[in-house]
Amino acid sequence: MAKSKEVAGKSKGKGVASSSSKSLKAKPRGTKQGKLILRDGPNEPMPQAQVPPQQGREEPPLKPDWKGGLLTNIHEYWQAECFDDKMDKIGVRKDGFMCEKEVDIDHFRPFGIVKKFEELGWEAALKCYDGEKNKVYLDAIQEWVGNLILGSENHPRNMTLTGSVGGVDVVMSAETLGEIANFDSKKQYTYPSENLLYDNTDKNPKWEAMVKELFLEGKVAGMKRENLKLPARLLLSIVQQNVLPRRSDRSNLRKPDVPILYYLLKGKPRISYKYLVMMNIWTSRNKLDKILIPHCRLITALLKKRGVINETSTFIKLPKGHTTFTLDGFNNQNGLEYVRTERYHKLKASGRKWRALRTDARMLLPGEEDELESDDSVMGDSDGEDAEDVAIGFDVGTSSGVPDVEDVNEFVEREMHEDWSSWPDFAQVLYDKLTRLGEQQKRVRHRNELWHQVHAYNEQKEINDRYLDDKRRRLNGDASVGEPPLHHSAWLDPEQDAPPEGYLDMMKEVFGDPKPPHH
């Protein structure tokens, strides 16, 4: 039987299908160690090439069709491409890139909104640090997010996100974010799990108290924006853009919004903003239904700092540029009406009014009357009834600016150790119990001290009255027996040092010889 030579790579035999343009380049089939493979006849199947795998590398599987589950469950070789496929589902590409907005401090500080961020140490979240006015670097941002690798080092506060752009690794961590701005300016932050942050927030034991604090009485059903109290309504717009970004369904609250708004209004407990940013980016990458990239301007600032975004990087320009949160921007949006007068910022929503004195308001002239007050209020228990204004620096939710006495349970929650979430259950219970006991004892001692201060005057007056009564009794007794009344002389300490030499002689020259005390 005649043998014919034929290069296997050109035969019509069955070959291995290529799964994607990004797959590893296939070796030419039909060769083995540089030699041609022979077959005995035209109907004999072509043997497959036996190419030894390269050291330290393995052939990736076929590209999967990502229809559900987490992106991390897919082979790491295809994760970036599957992420790109998800982002391609957006009609207009730039709509999937959520850019933060700077907040006009002068507009929002009079209403106490800025103070709420400062109490959590989140004031840096009201600014942007990429230095851009209208550019968005879509390619670099998407490449970095698509290649992310999570690192935690056994504690959420050590969480890191490492991605690459053009072959350069860029790490986002608490340290690298701290190089951009002082995002967590307070101490003792908590790091809730992904489940508590996004999925089961309604399992929080304080859930009922949270929604009661945020919504108007009897209007919790449906969690509509229009039923929020005005302070929470203002905060929500900032939260949906800079804290928990999302693209759609902004007319309603989602469950993760509730605890964040509540913590902002109460100033406790403190969740790390750096941790929250990284969790937002990581979950948006890994979940199929989250078709967006949050915190794009912060990512841009990080990539710029590492030099992977420069003058040669591709970008798009936003027609209107990066906008700023101002009260003017809220006018006729989300059911809010805004008016600025000579002295006040005024907001109105669904017939409810709220005004705050402007930071640049002029002083009233002698005899000049101030503007008429509103007839509604969003302050405290009188919400919707008597008018009250917000004074600069006062706490939203109280008419006097004096905070309520903190509940012991709230104190325990605020004083949680930064490692608390990683402790076993028994250690968490023991720590909370000792913290509660110590605070209760401290409050008892403080209450007793206040009690003693209140009654200190009466106690001292009682002592003085007893002394005077005893003195009168003694003097009256002496007089009744015909003895002259004598007053006690000053007590002399037998251990007292003798007066200096010559002192007594000098006193005799001035006052004469000592005389017995008399009345």
C-alpha angles and dihedrals in degrees: 000000000000119000121217129198121227133162107248095217090064098045124108091238121124112280137187113277119235111237101199145348087254094057121107114279110262118241115241104270122226098047130099121185091340095306129116117245116232127211126201101225145004094260097049113110117248112253116237118249114255102218112175112232117251117257112272095005132097130197109256120235123248115291109272126223105242104220101148147341126057125322089231089066089066121084108275091236091067101035096095093047093047089050090052090050090054092051090049089066090076112097094218109033098211091057089073093060110084109205120194121239127223115239121229100238095197091057099046104033094073089059092052093247095122091048090057091058091045092054090059092042090247099120090116088063088071092067137060124225107191094093092226127136102186111349128108120185099213099170097049094045094048093046092051094048093044092056097045121143120194123226125177108164093214097302133067093229088064092053116141134185115204120190134161132228117189090346094307116120116225120190125207112199140138088272097049092045088050088058089061099046142337095262099162102041096163131064136250105038127183127225111206119196123258088253093057093043100051116003114036104023090132089064089070108118089228094053095112092049090049097054091043089056093050105040135059114258112283095004103095095108112106092011092243121184090227090062095056121107110255097253090053090044092057092045093050094064091055093043093052091054107034108018110030102010121200136165105216145026094042093153091074135050119243122211096257090056094062101068093040092054091044093051090049092051093046098036092228153128098025117226116194109255091204090055091046092053093051092046091051092052094044096049093045088055096046102043120078094211094055102082099177143079112228130205093025095162092052090048088050091052090051094048090047091051090054092047098241092116112058142140092295095053118112119246144161127231122231110227093224096030125225106326129214129230107249132157089243088062090058093056111118090356126113089001094296126133119199129194127177117203130181092277109012146053108220128195129186130185127168091345093309118121136202129177135182132189112255118244090232096045114139122237117262116253119240108285093007115135122227123236117284114270124246119260095225134056140203094192125116122303093341090066108153097010126066118027119250130169129222113243118211110269094012121131116259108240099037126077095212101042090239110126121231121254108278117247115240092236090053089050091053091049092050094047095054112140115249089244094047096107092056095051123099117260096258091052092050092050093047093048093049092047094052091045091051093046093049092050093047092052090047091053092048091053091047092049091050091050091052089049092053091047091052092051098035093096094051092047093051091045089053090054092049093048091051090052093050091047092052091048093052091048091053095046092047091050092051092049093050091060095044098255119138112251112258126194122213114260120226115287115257120215108224088206092054115117117257115260116264118276113279093018096110093045091053092050091050091052091053103038104016127232117340115268128205113263115264139178 
